[in-house]
Amino acid sequence: MSVQERKERERASRERLIVATARELAEQQGWDAVTTRRLAERIEYSQPVLYSHFRGKREIIGAVALEGAAEMAVALRAATSAADGPRARVTALARAYLHFAERNPAVYDAMFQLDGGLAFAHEDTPQPLKDAFAALLESLDEVAGDGVHPALFTEVFWAALHGLATLTREGRLPPEDTERRVELLVDRLAKV
Amino acid sequence: MSVQERKERERASRERLIVATARELAEQQGWDAVTTRRLAERIEYSQPVLYSHFRGKREIIGAVALEGAAEMAVALRAATSAADGPRARVTALARAYLHFAERNPAVYDAMFQLDGGLAFAHEDTPQPLKDAFAALLESLDEVAGDGVHPALFTEVFWAALHGLATLTREGRLPPEDTERRVELLVDRLAKV
DNA sequence: TCGATTGTCTAGCGGTGCTAGGATCGAGTC
DNA sequence: GACTCGATCCTAGCACCGCTAGACAATCGA
């Protein structure tokens, strides 16, 4: 059985290589540059190999999105755990979210802008996505305010952050006032 | 000179036809279905004719975006002018914004999701875009609160609406709680 | 050692945005 | 009214896209 196990290991390793390469290429040159031909060339296999791992390009994007969601959850928890008090935690959370989006634009696109074929706000939503939302909720439910459902509050807060992240990155909002916008947002939304 | 004038009229008319057809096709079947071939076929001209009006597909998207921005400005002003008092105006504004995004998804995409080659938050931003932002600002500066720059407040409020609009439409947020989210957002952000 | 299975590649399908270059048509001139 | 010539438009084609059928080679179990 050892032969088969080795093959499975190699297959899994190659799958990780595909996802990592797709992500790298997307961060370097944008998702438009991530074509199946270029991706195949970079991993030094032919195109059809990609399709033995994923149904298509969409699923590759989805895989990058899941990886990104896991990382984002870690980053958010790291930022909030280093902060003292609810108010500071929320501010740190917002900054960490926007920072992640800014530093990993391609991953952020995979998660929230592109179609990775993932289910959201659903029972069969993949765990990493649920967990990223949970990471937001953990710091937000203490500032949701009386009589406000924490999940609903988190959705609104998240939407605001998402709007800031995307509009800023696409040049729709001037980047220099980001910090002031974060402060205003936290000031108003969070019930300290 | 009359011949030339007639030709210019016909050219302008054909250009409007291109934009209207692109928009119609996008609303019917999504922007992916708006290919230069299909578009050319629908207007009953050959592909290269499109390129005598626009540099490429991107510019066609941009033209749809400008048209949409003008319509959105009208819709927002109509909604707010029918409301009494600052608080009611802001609520009406938010509802109108989300309603527009929901009813014109392709146009909304052209404006804020796709690359239409338009400059934002810039001195050479096209007038319709500036005006749409102005329509937001008109109802929002009365609730920005003391010491808060109205433009900055408008940016944050807009970002929140944009986040709600996009995340809801892509199934990232369950649609049934939209009204409660709007109320929460207005409650917290607007200084009545 | 042989047949079967698995894995990979070459080649190609129908589609995309975009463009070069030839055909056609109509306006202005004699 | 015939003719010239420039504007206008179309046919054909480029390089690329996502994806797949089918040929081929390597490896496995008997």
Tab-separated table of N, CA and C in Angstrom, chain A residues 36-110:
chain	number	residue	atom	x	y	z
A	36	THR	N	-4.912	29.179	-17.798
A	36	THR	CA	-4.554	27.775	-17.579
A	36	THR	C	-3.232	27.427	-18.262
A	37	ARG	N	-2.985	28.048	-19.398
A	37	ARG	CA	-1.711	27.785	-20.084
A	37	ARG	C	-0.515	28.258	-19.262
A	38	ARG	N	-0.584	29.515	-18.816
A	38	ARG	CA	0.528	30.056	-18.054
A	38	ARG	C	0.731	29.288	-16.758
A	39	LEU	N	-0.392	28.968	-16.105
A	39	LEU	CA	-0.307	28.234	-14.847
A	39	LEU	C	0.331	26.865	-15.073
A	40	ALA	N	-0.093	26.195	-16.124
A	40	ALA	CA	0.472	24.881	-16.437
A	40	ALA	C	1.969	24.981	-16.696
A	41	GLU	N	2.338	26.007	-17.429
A	41	GLU	CA	3.758	26.167	-17.750
A	41	GLU	C	4.577	26.369	-16.480
A	42	ARG	N	4.044	27.190	-15.567
A	42	ARG	CA	4.790	27.479	-14.334
A	42	ARG	C	4.966	26.254	-13.445
A	43	ILE	N	3.978	25.391	-13.416
A	43	ILE	CA	4.137	24.195	-12.584
A	43	ILE	C	4.821	23.072	-13.360
A	44	GLU	N	5.144	23.352	-14.600
A	44	GLU	CA	5.866	22.406	-15.461
A	44	GLU	C	5.095	21.114	-15.698
A	45	TYR	N	3.792	21.307	-15.923
A	45	TYR	CA	2.941	20.210	-16.389
A	45	TYR	C	2.089	20.745	-17.525
A	46	SER	N	1.435	19.848	-18.212
A	46	SER	CA	0.550	20.301	-19.280
A	46	SER	C	-0.796	20.734	-18.708
A	47	GLN	N	-1.532	21.489	-19.499
A	47	GLN	CA	-2.830	22.005	-19.066
A	47	GLN	C	-3.775	20.946	-18.479
A	48	PRO	N	-3.965	19.821	-19.162
A	48	PRO	CA	-4.971	18.872	-18.659
A	48	PRO	C	-4.722	18.415	-17.234
A	49	VAL	N	-3.490	18.477	-16.779
A	49	VAL	CA	-3.198	18.088	-15.396
A	49	VAL	C	-4.003	18.931	-14.408
A	50	LEU	N	-4.154	20.206	-14.725
A	50	LEU	CA	-4.941	21.087	-13.849
A	50	LEU	C	-6.348	20.536	-13.662
A	51	TYR	N	-6.868	19.975	-14.744
A	51	TYR	CA	-8.256	19.514	-14.717
A	51	TYR	C	-8.416	18.155	-14.042
A	52	SER	N	-7.286	17.542	-13.729
A	52	SER	CA	-7.366	16.304	-12.945
A	52	SER	C	-7.399	16.639	-11.450
A	53	HIS	N	-7.122	17.890	-11.120
A	53	HIS	CA	-7.204	18.329	-9.720
A	53	HIS	C	-8.437	19.179	-9.459
A	54	PHE	N	-8.771	20.020	-10.442
A	54	PHE	CA	-9.889	20.958	-10.270
A	54	PHE	C	-10.802	20.875	-11.482
A	55	ARG	N	-12.087	21.159	-11.239
A	55	ARG	CA	-13.043	21.148	-12.341
A	55	ARG	C	-12.724	22.203	-13.382
A	56	GLY	N	-12.130	23.275	-12.950
A	56	GLY	CA	-11.832	24.358	-13.879
A	56	GLY	C	-11.194	25.509	-13.141
A	57	LYS	N	-11.012	26.582	-13.846
A	57	LYS	CA	-10.336	27.738	-13.278
A	57	LYS	C	-11.070	28.240	-12.036
A	58	ARG	N	-12.392	28.211	-12.094
A	58	ARG	CA	-13.192	28.682	-10.969
A	58	ARG	C	-12.823	27.988	-9.666
A	59	GLU	N	-12.639	26.682	-9.751
A	59	GLU	CA	-12.316	25.934	-8.528
A	59	GLU	C	-10.938	26.274	-7.995
A	60	ILE	N	-10.031	26.629	-8.913
A	60	ILE	CA	-8.700	27.046	-8.478
A	60	ILE	C	-8.800	28.361	-7.713
A	61	ILE	N	-9.600	29.270	-8.238
A	61	ILE	CA	-9.844	30.526	-7.531
A	61	ILE	C	-10.447	30.245	-6.154
A	62	GLY	N	-11.383	29.322	-6.117
A	62	GLY	CA	-12.010	28.955	-4.851
A	62	GLY	C	-11.007	28.425	-3.851
A	63	ALA	N	-10.056	27.633	-4.321
A	63	ALA	CA	-9.034	27.079	-3.431
A	63	ALA	C	-8.168	28.185	-2.848
A	64	VAL	N	-7.820	29.149	-3.691
A	64	VAL	CA	-7.040	30.294	-3.203
A	64	VAL	C	-7.856	31.076	-2.179
A	65	ALA	N	-9.143	31.190	-2.440
A	65	ALA	CA	-10.016	31.931	-1.521
A	65	ALA	C	-10.057	31.268	-0.146
A	66	LEU	N	-10.154	29.951	-0.127
A	66	LEU	CA	-10.206	29.247	1.160
A	66	LEU	C	-8.899	29.426	1.932
A	67	GLU	N	-7.801	29.321	1.215
A	67	GLU	CA	-6.501	29.538	1.840
A	67	GLU	C	-6.446	30.938	2.454
A	68	GLY	N	-6.911	31.900	1.662
A	68	GLY	CA	-6.908	33.279	2.130
A	68	GLY	C	-7.800	33.493	3.339
A	69	ALA	N	-8.952	32.831	3.354
A	69	ALA	CA	-9.873	33.003	4.473
A	69	ALA	C	-9.236	32.509	5.761
A	70	ALA	N	-8.546	31.382	5.669
A	70	ALA	CA	-7.875	30.856	6.850
A	70	ALA	C	-6.823	31.838	7.355
A	71	GLU	N	-6.069	32.381	6.434
A	71	GLU	CA	-5.027	33.337	6.826
A	71	GLU	C	-5.625	34.601	7.419
A	72	MET	N	-6.733	35.043	6.812
A	72	MET	CA	-7.356	36.261	7.321
A	72	MET	C	-7.849	36.049	8.755
A	73	ALA	N	-8.438	34.899	9.012
A	73	ALA	CA	-8.917	34.612	10.368
A	73	ALA	C	-7.766	34.691	11.360
A	74	VAL	N	-6.630	34.102	10.992
A	74	VAL	CA	-5.455	34.154	11.869
A	74	VAL	C	-5.021	35.601	12.097
A	75	ALA	N	-4.952	36.354	11.008
A	75	ALA	CA	-4.480	37.741	11.107
A	75	ALA	C	-5.405	38.578	11.985
A	76	LEU	N	-6.712	38.371	11.821
A	76	LEU	CA	-7.668	39.156	12.609
A	76	LEU	C	-7.548	38.822	14.091
A	77	ARG	N	-7.438	37.526	14.395
A	77	ARG	CA	-7.345	37.130	15.805
A	77	ARG	C	-6.046	37.614	16.426
A	78	ALA	N	-4.979	37.577	15.649
A	78	ALA	CA	-3.698	38.066	16.165
A	78	ALA	C	-3.797	39.547	16.500
A	79	ALA	N	-4.440	40.296	15.635
A	79	ALA	CA	-4.536	41.747	15.845
A	79	ALA	C	-5.397	42.070	17.061
A	80	THR	N	-6.529	41.379	17.192
A	80	THR	CA	-7.444	41.716	18.282
A	80	THR	C	-6.918	41.242	19.632
A	81	SER	N	-6.197	40.117	19.627
A	81	SER	CA	-5.723	39.590	20.902
A	81	SER	C	-4.638	40.477	21.495
A	82	ALA	N	-4.039	41.311	20.654
A	82	ALA	CA	-2.979	42.195	21.150
A	82	ALA	C	-3.532	43.521	21.643
A	83	ALA	N	-4.862	43.689	21.565
A	83	ALA	CA	-5.459	44.974	21.936
A	83	ALA	C	-6.185	44.885	23.264
A	84	ASP	N	-6.187	45.996	23.982
A	84	ASP	CA	-6.834	46.052	25.307
A	84	ASP	C	-8.169	46.779	25.237
A	85	GLY	N	-9.216	46.129	25.657
A	85	GLY	CA	-10.520	46.779	25.721
A	85	GLY	C	-11.285	46.655	24.424
A	86	PRO	N	-12.605	46.672	24.516
A	86	PRO	CA	-13.474	46.463	23.345
A	86	PRO	C	-13.198	47.464	22.223
A	87	ARG	N	-13.125	48.708	22.588
A	87	ARG	CA	-12.938	49.747	21.585
A	87	ARG	C	-11.632	49.558	20.817
A	88	ALA	N	-10.553	49.327	21.537
A	88	ALA	CA	-9.250	49.124	20.888
A	88	ALA	C	-9.264	47.863	20.037
A	89	ARG	N	-9.997	46.866	20.525
A	89	ARG	CA	-10.075	45.613	19.760
A	89	ARG	C	-10.754	45.839	18.411
A	90	VAL	N	-11.845	46.584	18.434
A	90	VAL	CA	-12.571	46.817	17.185
A	90	VAL	C	-11.728	47.631	16.199
A	91	THR	N	-11.060	48.626	16.727
A	91	THR	CA	-10.188	49.417	15.858
A	91	THR	C	-9.094	48.544	15.245
A	92	ALA	N	-8.486	47.730	16.082
A	92	ALA	CA	-7.434	46.837	15.590
A	92	ALA	C	-7.985	45.877	14.545
A	93	LEU	N	-9.207	45.405	14.800
A	93	LEU	CA	-9.855	44.494	13.851
A	93	LEU	C	-10.034	45.164	12.484
A	94	ALA	N	-10.557	46.367	12.507
A	94	ALA	CA	-10.807	47.086	11.256
A	94	ALA	C	-9.510	47.341	10.504
A	95	ARG	N	-8.509	47.789	11.250
A	95	ARG	CA	-7.217	48.051	10.603
A	95	ARG	C	-6.644	46.767	10.011
A	96	ALA	N	-6.721	45.692	10.769
A	96	ALA	CA	-6.152	44.417	10.297
A	96	ALA	C	-6.874	43.940	9.045
A	97	TYR	N	-8.195	44.111	9.026
A	97	TYR	CA	-8.974	43.694	7.852
A	97	TYR	C	-8.516	44.457	6.620
A	98	LEU	N	-8.469	45.771	6.740
A	98	LEU	CA	-8.091	46.594	5.583
A	98	LEU	C	-6.639	46.344	5.182
A	99	HIS	N	-5.824	46.107	6.175
A	99	HIS	CA	-4.423	45.810	5.897
A	99	HIS	C	-4.280	44.520	5.109
A	100	PHE	N	-5.041	43.522	5.524
A	100	PHE	CA	-4.998	42.240	4.806
A	100	PHE	C	-5.450	42.426	3.362
A	101	ALA	N	-6.530	43.158	3.174
A	101	ALA	CA	-7.047	43.376	1.814
A	101	ALA	C	-6.037	44.124	0.955
A	102	GLU	N	-5.339	45.055	1.581
A	102	GLU	CA	-4.385	45.867	0.827
A	102	GLU	C	-3.138	45.070	0.468
A	103	ARG	N	-2.714	44.216	1.388
A	103	ARG	CA	-1.472	43.471	1.157
A	103	ARG	C	-1.676	42.218	0.329
A	104	ASN	N	-2.907	41.733	0.265
A	104	ASN	CA	-3.189	40.512	-0.498
A	104	ASN	C	-4.364	40.745	-1.452
A	105	PRO	N	-4.182	41.680	-2.379
A	105	PRO	CA	-5.327	42.051	-3.218
A	105	PRO	C	-5.878	40.886	-4.038
A	106	ALA	N	-4.996	40.053	-4.552
A	106	ALA	CA	-5.471	38.951	-5.389
A	106	ALA	C	-6.247	37.936	-4.552
A	107	VAL	N	-5.750	37.661	-3.364
A	107	VAL	CA	-6.450	36.740	-2.486
A	107	VAL	C	-7.799	37.328	-2.077
A	108	TYR	N	-7.785	38.608	-1.780
A	108	TYR	CA	-9.044	39.263	-1.400
A	108	TYR	C	-10.051	39.191	-2.547
A	109	ASP	N	-9.566	39.400	-3.766
A	109	ASP	CA	-10.445	39.263	-4.938
A	109	ASP	C	-11.021	37.857	-5.029
A	110	ALA	N	-10.150	36.888	-4.838
A	110	ALA	CA	-10.606	35.497	-4.914
A	110	ALA	C	-11.706	35.235	-3.891
